[in-house]
mmCIF file of C-alpha atoms in Angstrom:
data_model
loop_
_atom_site.group_PDB
_atom_site.id
_atom_site.type_symbol
_atom_site.label_atom_id
_atom_site.label_comp_id
_atom_site.label_asym_id
_atom_site.label_seq_id
_atom_site.Cartn_x
_atom_site.Cartn_y
_atom_site.Cartn_z
ATOM 1 C CA MET M 1 18.821 1.266 -10.994
ATOM 2 C CA TRP M 2 18.564 -1.560 -8.752
ATOM 3 C CA THR M 3 20.310 -4.806 -8.241
ATOM 4 C CA SER M 4 17.194 -7.382 -7.563
ATOM 5 C CA GLY M 5 16.634 -8.388 -4.182
ATOM 6 C CA GLU M 6 19.452 -6.191 -2.690
ATOM 7 C CA SER M 7 18.642 -3.018 -0.492
ATOM 8 C CA MET M 8 19.165 0.231 -1.747
ATOM 9 C CA VAL M 9 18.843 3.882 0.245
ATOM 10 C CA ILE M 10 16.721 6.473 -1.195
ATOM 11 C CA ARG M 11 17.066 10.051 -0.052
ATOM 12 C CA THR M 12 14.391 12.274 -0.126
ATOM 13 C CA ARG M 13 13.988 15.861 1.576
ATOM 14 C CA GLY M 14 16.768 15.157 3.665
ATOM 15 C CA VAL M 15 15.210 11.879 4.779
ATOM 16 C CA SER M 16 16.510 8.292 4.169
ATOM 17 C CA LEU M 17 14.068 5.579 2.949
ATOM 18 C CA GLU M 18 15.129 1.697 2.589
ATOM 19 C CA GLY M 19 14.060 0.320 -0.466
ATOM 20 C CA ARG M 20 14.434 -2.990 -2.599
ATOM 21 C CA GLY M 21 13.731 -3.827 -6.008
ATOM 22 C CA TYR M 22 12.979 -7.091 -7.827
ATOM 23 C CA GLY M 23 13.238 -8.432 -11.891
ATOM 24 C CA PRO M 24 13.566 -5.887 -14.268
ATOM 25 C CA THR M 25 14.448 -2.099 -13.766
ATOM 26 C CA PRO M 26 12.343 0.441 -15.262
ATOM 27 C CA GLU M 27 14.236 0.775 -18.151
ATOM 28 C CA ARG M 28 13.540 -2.812 -19.192
ATOM 29 C CA ALA M 29 10.055 -3.123 -18.116
ATOM 30 C CA PRO M 30 6.688 -1.700 -16.051
ATOM 31 C CA THR M 31 7.340 -1.289 -12.691
ATOM 32 C CA ILE M 32 4.796 -2.215 -9.787
ATOM 33 C CA VAL M 33 5.512 0.023 -6.804
ATOM 34 C CA LEU M 34 4.564 -2.159 -3.551
ATOM 35 C CA LEU M 35 3.044 0.577 -0.754
ATOM 36 C CA HIS M 36 2.952 -1.248 2.579
ATOM 37 C CA GLU M 37 0.224 -1.335 5.705
ATOM 38 C CA GLY M 38 0.329 0.727 8.535
ATOM 39 C CA LEU M 39 2.700 -1.503 10.436
ATOM 40 C CA GLY M 40 4.397 -2.793 7.173
ATOM 41 C CA CYS M 41 8.057 -2.224 5.679
ATOM 42 C CA VAL M 42 10.335 -3.785 2.769
ATOM 43 C CA GLU M 43 10.899 -6.885 4.933
ATOM 44 C CA LEU M 44 7.306 -7.578 5.863
ATOM 45 C CA TRP M 45 6.507 -7.958 2.201
ATOM 46 C CA ARG M 46 8.626 -11.368 2.657
ATOM 47 C CA ASP M 47 8.864 -12.990 -0.809
ATOM 48 C CA PHE M 48 5.870 -11.831 -2.256
ATOM 49 C CA PRO M 49 7.682 -9.004 -4.314
ATOM 50 C CA GLN M 50 9.950 -11.712 -6.033
ATOM 51 C CA LYS M 51 7.159 -13.923 -6.647
ATOM 52 C CA LEU M 52 4.857 -11.062 -8.207
ATOM 53 C CA ALA M 53 8.107 -10.152 -10.572
ATOM 54 C CA GLU M 54 8.377 -13.596 -11.776
ATOM 55 C CA ALA M 55 4.413 -14.059 -12.094
ATOM 56 C CA THR M 56 3.903 -10.889 -14.203
ATOM 57 C CA GLY M 57 7.190 -10.155 -16.034
ATOM 58 C CA TYR M 58 7.382 -6.556 -14.336
ATOM 59 C CA GLY M 59 9.758 -4.954 -12.107
ATOM 60 C CA VAL M 60 8.923 -4.848 -8.446
ATOM 61 C CA PHE M 61 9.723 -2.091 -5.948
ATOM 62 C CA ALA M 62 9.060 -1.922 -2.200
ATOM 63 C CA TYR M 63 10.262 1.033 0.044
ATOM 64 C CA SER M 64 9.691 1.471 3.867
ATOM 65 C CA ARG M 65 8.035 4.652 4.602
ATOM 66 C CA GLN M 66 9.332 7.241 7.286
ATOM 67 C CA GLY M 67 9.157 5.806 10.661
ATOM 68 C CA TYR M 68 9.471 2.099 9.310
ATOM 69 C CA GLY M 69 11.905 -0.501 8.438
ATOM 70 C CA ARG M 70 15.333 0.605 8.229
ATOM 71 C CA SER M 71 14.071 3.855 6.873
ATOM 72 C CA ASP M 72 14.697 7.101 9.078
ATOM 73 C CA ALA M 73 12.377 7.888 12.067
ATOM 74 C CA ALA M 74 9.413 9.975 11.511
ATOM 75 C CA ALA M 75 8.277 13.002 14.039
ATOM 76 C CA LEU M 76 5.691 12.018 16.112
ATOM 77 C CA PRO M 77 2.785 12.433 16.401
ATOM 78 C CA ARG M 78 2.249 11.706 12.862
ATOM 79 C CA PRO M 79 -0.396 14.571 11.469
ATOM 80 C CA LEU M 80 -3.865 13.255 10.780
ATOM 81 C CA ASP M 81 -3.496 13.644 7.161
ATOM 82 C CA TYR M 82 -0.267 11.473 6.777
ATOM 83 C CA MET M 83 -1.530 9.320 3.637
ATOM 84 C CA THR M 84 -2.343 12.112 1.769
ATOM 85 C CA ARG M 85 1.103 13.678 2.852
ATOM 86 C CA GLU M 86 2.672 10.377 1.748
ATOM 87 C CA ALA M 87 1.023 10.518 -1.793
ATOM 88 C CA VAL M 88 1.336 13.931 -2.725
ATOM 89 C CA ASP M 89 4.394 14.985 -1.062
ATOM 90 C CA VAL M 90 6.796 11.949 -0.840
ATOM 91 C CA LEU M 91 5.613 9.122 -3.300
ATOM 92 C CA PRO M 92 6.135 11.171 -6.513
ATOM 93 C CA ASP M 93 9.969 11.700 -5.444
ATOM 94 C CA VAL M 94 10.303 7.991 -4.600
ATOM 95 C CA LEU M 95 9.147 7.368 -8.147
ATOM 96 C CA LYS M 96 11.694 9.452 -9.589
ATOM 97 C CA ALA M 97 14.315 8.494 -7.795
ATOM 98 C CA ILE M 98 13.777 4.964 -8.942
ATOM 99 C CA GLY M 99 13.311 6.094 -12.664
ATOM 100 C CA PHE M 100 9.561 4.951 -12.960
ATOM 101 C CA LYS M 101 8.704 4.700 -16.645
ATOM 102 C CA LYS M 102 5.413 3.480 -16.308
ATOM 103 C CA GLY M 103 3.531 0.623 -14.503
ATOM 104 C CA VAL M 104 1.291 -0.257 -11.555
ATOM 105 C CA LEU M 105 0.562 1.032 -7.597
ATOM 106 C CA ALA M 106 0.093 -1.609 -5.756
ATOM 107 C CA GLY M 107 -0.895 -0.801 -2.194
ATOM 108 C CA HIS M 108 -1.914 -2.637 0.840
ATOM 109 C CA SER M 109 -4.104 -1.192 3.632
ATOM 110 C CA ASP M 110 -3.008 2.431 4.751
ATOM 111 C CA GLY M 111 -1.034 1.863 1.397
ATOM 112 C CA ALA M 112 -3.522 1.209 -0.412
ATOM 113 C CA SER M 113 -5.303 4.250 0.621
ATOM 114 C CA ILE M 114 -1.957 6.069 -0.271
ATOM 115 C CA ALA M 115 -2.155 4.612 -3.906
ATOM 116 C CA ALA M 116 -5.995 5.454 -4.343
ATOM 117 C CA ILE M 117 -5.202 9.545 -2.981
ATOM 118 C CA TYR M 118 -2.146 9.629 -5.537
ATOM 119 C CA ALA M 119 -4.042 8.371 -8.622
ATOM 120 C CA GLY M 120 -7.010 10.555 -7.537
ATOM 121 C CA SER M 121 -4.620 13.593 -6.727
ATOM 122 C CA VAL M 122 -1.395 13.731 -8.936
ATOM 123 C CA GLN M 123 -1.832 13.637 -12.554
ATOM 124 C CA ASP M 124 0.431 10.868 -13.864
ATOM 125 C CA HIS M 125 -0.083 9.331 -17.470
ATOM 126 C CA ARG M 126 2.699 6.827 -16.087
ATOM 127 C CA VAL M 127 0.555 5.059 -13.919
ATOM 128 C CA ARG M 128 -1.645 2.453 -15.791
ATOM 129 C CA GLY M 129 -3.900 0.804 -13.019
ATOM 130 C CA LEU M 130 -3.854 0.683 -9.518
ATOM 131 C CA VAL M 131 -4.175 -2.587 -7.135
ATOM 132 C CA LEU M 132 -5.820 -1.840 -3.759
ATOM 133 C CA MET M 133 -5.503 -4.856 -0.913
ATOM 134 C CA ALA M 134 -7.596 -4.302 1.659
ATOM 135 C CA PRO M 135 -7.891 -0.238 1.276
ATOM 136 C CA HIS M 136 -9.365 2.353 3.718
ATOM 137 C CA PHE M 137 -11.510 5.186 2.303
ATOM 138 C CA PHE M 138 -13.245 5.798 5.634
ATOM 139 C CA THR M 139 -13.040 4.348 9.290
ATOM 140 C CA GLU M 140 -15.184 1.749 10.363
ATOM 141 C CA PRO M 141 -16.312 1.149 14.020
ATOM 142 C CA MET M 142 -15.098 -2.257 13.407
ATOM 143 C CA GLY M 143 -11.793 -1.462 12.163
ATOM 144 C CA LEU M 144 -11.042 1.047 15.361
ATOM 145 C CA ASP M 145 -11.928 -2.081 17.239
ATOM 146 C CA ALA M 146 -9.431 -3.885 15.895
ATOM 147 C CA ILE M 147 -7.029 -1.227 16.048
ATOM 148 C CA ARG M 148 -7.354 -1.107 20.073
ATOM 149 C CA ASP M 149 -6.764 -4.420 20.096
ATOM 150 C CA ALA M 150 -3.659 -4.057 18.552
ATOM 151 C CA ARG M 151 -2.416 -1.591 20.984
ATOM 152 C CA GLN M 152 -3.327 -3.803 23.971
ATOM 153 C CA ALA M 153 -1.390 -6.749 22.389
ATOM 154 C CA TYR M 154 1.489 -4.146 21.468
ATOM 155 C CA ASP M 155 1.537 -2.846 25.152
ATOM 156 C CA GLU M 156 0.711 -6.359 27.033
ATOM 157 C CA GLY M 157 1.495 -9.161 24.478
ATOM 158 C CA ASP M 158 4.168 -10.193 22.214
ATOM 159 C CA LEU M 159 3.272 -7.589 19.234
ATOM 160 C CA ARG M 160 6.238 -5.416 20.178
ATOM 161 C CA ALA M 161 8.963 -8.144 20.184
ATOM 162 C CA ARG M 162 7.475 -9.612 16.876
ATOM 163 C CA LEU M 163 7.558 -6.305 15.293
ATOM 164 C CA GLY M 164 11.112 -5.474 16.524
ATOM 165 C CA ARG M 165 12.645 -7.719 14.157
ATOM 166 C CA TYR M 166 11.546 -5.603 11.221
ATOM 167 C CA HIS M 167 11.570 -2.006 12.736
ATOM 168 C CA ARG M 168 14.883 -0.279 13.635
ATOM 169 C CA ASP M 169 12.582 2.167 15.847
ATOM 170 C CA VAL M 170 9.554 -0.475 16.648
ATOM 171 C CA ASP M 171 7.741 2.212 19.106
ATOM 172 C CA ASN M 172 8.160 4.947 16.260
ATOM 173 C CA ALA M 173 6.511 2.668 13.896
ATOM 174 C CA PHE M 174 3.691 1.548 15.698
ATOM 175 C CA ARG M 175 2.922 4.600 18.090
ATOM 176 C CA GLY M 176 2.719 6.940 14.418
ATOM 177 C CA TRP M 177 0.242 4.559 12.989
ATOM 178 C CA ASN M 178 -2.112 3.549 16.144
ATOM 179 C CA ASP M 179 -1.881 6.957 17.897
ATOM 180 C CA ALA M 180 -3.206 8.677 14.823
ATOM 181 C CA TRP M 181 -5.785 6.025 13.914
ATOM 182 C CA LEU M 182 -7.016 6.061 17.351
ATOM 183 C CA ASP M 183 -7.259 9.869 17.754
ATOM 184 C CA PRO M 184 -10.659 10.806 18.473
ATOM 185 C CA THR M 185 -10.750 13.315 15.710
ATOM 186 C CA PHE M 186 -9.647 10.549 13.219
ATOM 187 C CA GLU M 187 -13.151 8.848 13.431
ATOM 188 C CA ALA M 188 -14.026 11.613 10.857
ATOM 189 C CA TRP M 189 -11.572 10.589 8.231
ATOM 190 C CA ASN M 190 -12.691 10.037 4.917
ATOM 191 C CA ILE M 191 -10.928 10.360 1.403
ATOM 192 C CA GLU M 192 -13.889 8.875 -0.579
ATOM 193 C CA GLU M 193 -13.697 12.056 -2.613
ATOM 194 C CA VAL M 194 -10.549 10.912 -4.433
ATOM 195 C CA ILE M 195 -12.296 8.015 -5.960
ATOM 196 C CA ALA M 196 -14.165 9.813 -8.564
ATOM 197 C CA TYR M 197 -10.715 11.526 -9.967
ATOM 198 C CA ILE M 198 -8.992 8.016 -10.369
ATOM 199 C CA ARG M 199 -8.741 7.742 -14.232
ATOM 200 C CA VAL M 200 -7.200 4.099 -14.656
ATOM 201 C CA PRO M 201 -8.772 0.638 -14.011
ATOM 202 C CA VAL M 202 -8.660 -0.553 -10.370
ATOM 203 C CA LEU M 203 -8.159 -4.377 -8.746
ATOM 204 C CA ALA M 204 -9.718 -4.574 -5.505
ATOM 205 C CA ILE M 205 -8.270 -7.476 -3.340
ATOM 206 C CA GLN M 206 -10.045 -7.894 0.068
ATOM 207 C CA GLY M 207 -10.320 -10.773 2.322
ATOM 208 C CA VAL M 208 -14.301 -11.785 3.494
ATOM 209 C CA ASP M 209 -12.777 -11.905 6.993
ATOM 210 C CA ASP M 210 -10.907 -8.735 7.067
ATOM 211 C CA GLN M 211 -11.022 -7.637 10.818
ATOM 212 C CA TYR M 212 -10.223 -3.598 10.094
ATOM 213 C CA GLY M 213 -12.369 -3.067 6.948
ATOM 214 C CA SER M 214 -15.608 -4.152 6.026
ATOM 215 C CA ARG M 215 -17.027 -4.898 2.280
ATOM 216 C CA ALA M 216 -18.469 -1.311 2.480
ATOM 217 C CA GLN M 217 -14.858 -0.120 1.543
ATOM 218 C CA ILE M 218 -14.938 -1.650 -1.867
ATOM 219 C CA GLU M 219 -18.695 -0.862 -2.445
ATOM 220 C CA ALA M 220 -17.730 2.437 -1.927
ATOM 221 C CA LEU M 221 -15.157 2.054 -4.780
ATOM 222 C CA GLU M 222 -17.414 0.205 -6.695
ATOM 223 C CA THR M 223 -20.517 2.498 -6.686
ATOM 224 C CA GLN M 224 -18.282 5.905 -6.960
ATOM 225 C CA SER M 225 -15.574 4.955 -9.559
ATOM 226 C CA TYR M 226 -16.143 6.387 -12.949
ATOM 227 C CA ASN M 227 -13.602 3.652 -14.302
ATOM 228 C CA PRO M 228 -13.430 -0.050 -14.163
ATOM 229 C CA VAL M 229 -13.141 -1.829 -10.922
ATOM 230 C CA ASP M 230 -12.367 -5.715 -10.685
ATOM 231 C CA VAL M 231 -12.731 -7.223 -7.051
ATOM 232 C CA ALA M 232 -11.358 -10.291 -5.468
ATOM 233 C CA MET M 233 -13.008 -10.894 -2.381
ATOM 234 C CA LEU M 234 -10.928 -13.985 -1.127
ATOM 235 C CA GLU M 235 -12.216 -16.570 1.332
ATOM 236 C CA ASP M 236 -10.435 -17.767 4.369
ATOM 237 C CA CYS M 237 -8.645 -14.493 4.185
ATOM 238 C CA ARG M 238 -8.274 -11.454 6.844
ATOM 239 C CA HIS M 239 -6.586 -8.429 6.326
ATOM 240 C CA SER M 240 -3.658 -9.215 4.108
ATOM 241 C CA PRO M 241 -4.621 -10.921 1.302
ATOM 242 C CA HIS M 242 -0.757 -11.411 -0.093
ATOM 243 C CA ILE M 243 -0.238 -13.596 3.180
ATOM 244 C CA ASP M 244 -3.132 -15.313 3.840
ATOM 245 C CA GLN M 245 -4.029 -16.304 0.018
ATOM 246 C CA PRO M 246 -0.932 -15.320 -1.446
ATOM 247 C CA ALA M 247 -1.538 -17.726 -4.799
ATOM 248 C CA ARG M 248 -4.796 -16.235 -5.281
ATOM 249 C CA THR M 249 -3.459 -12.960 -4.796
ATOM 250 C CA LEU M 250 -0.462 -13.093 -7.258
ATOM 251 C CA ALA M 251 -3.054 -14.915 -9.594
ATOM 252 C CA ALA M 252 -5.341 -11.812 -9.836
ATOM 253 C CA MET M 253 -2.404 -9.512 -10.199
ATOM 254 C CA ALA M 254 -0.855 -11.296 -12.840
ATOM 255 C CA GLU M 255 -4.204 -11.415 -14.535
ATOM 256 C CA PHE M 256 -4.752 -7.642 -14.362
ATOM 257 C CA VAL M 257 -1.507 -6.613 -15.396
ATOM 258 C CA ALA M 258 -1.871 -8.800 -18.404
ATOM 259 C CA ARG M 259 -5.274 -7.313 -19.597
ATOM 260 C CA LEU M 260 -3.457 -3.690 -18.718
ATOM 261 C CA ASP M 261 -0.920 -4.821 -21.433
ATOM 262 C CA ALA M 262 -3.572 -6.048 -23.838
ATOM 263 C CA ILE M 263 -5.524 -2.722 -23.463
ATOM 264 C CA GLU M 264 -2.194 -0.742 -24.191
ATOM 265 C CA ALA M 265 -1.063 -3.112 -26.917
ATOM 266 C CA ALA M 266 -4.942 -2.709 -28.247
ATOM 267 C CA GLU M 267 -4.485 1.352 -28.320
ATOM 268 C CA ALA M 268 -0.974 1.098 -29.908
ATOM 269 C CA GLU M 269 -2.032 -0.844 -32.919
ATOM 270 C CA ALA M 270 -5.777 1.789 -33.135
ATOM 271 C CA ALA M 271 -3.074 4.543 -33.365
#
């Protein structure tokens, strides 16, 4: 159980992970589990988790993956299938640790890919829906170019100093992500196969001006999914909908979970 807004530590596989819950605990309400981007952590969600809990009535839980925030450092270089390993090996332990009963996985960027892999690889009837913000299912030249730009900003600009406010070992966080994505063999990375195995409704949110991924990512989800996919393409929005367009992102997510609640209520009544 958590105290809303206060930090906690999850220990799994000999690793300590930073976590924080907002709103009602899993015993009292469904839970939205937030999975951060490739350079994210608990703190970089800013006030979005608290506002999400207020907008939905759900509990919201965020954690920093190994190598990020105040979590333990990760061994480098990261394996190129690190997102699959996080989804299959680590996320089940995190859900167990917080006493997850039912709810939604909501991921951003790498976190969205992890959420999709989990839903397409792990049979977990507690997960009622997915929110995928700026998901990656395959690499794109424009996205890799943006990641190269990030490396230059880190090595020559102020990106390292800015990220250093949020990550205990900022080089571990940045290099773990950047080196993996810019490994020449990573260009072939593709997880589209998991889409057909997702068995819950999906809300996909992406900025029209996303510098890391094109609408082709969302089209792959729409064309290959056997379950309903709602899409929100946000104007005046780059890679981070919850930062660039927080009100519209919150509204879309609140409407989505309200529909999930209505579906569950109708199924219970029919039974």
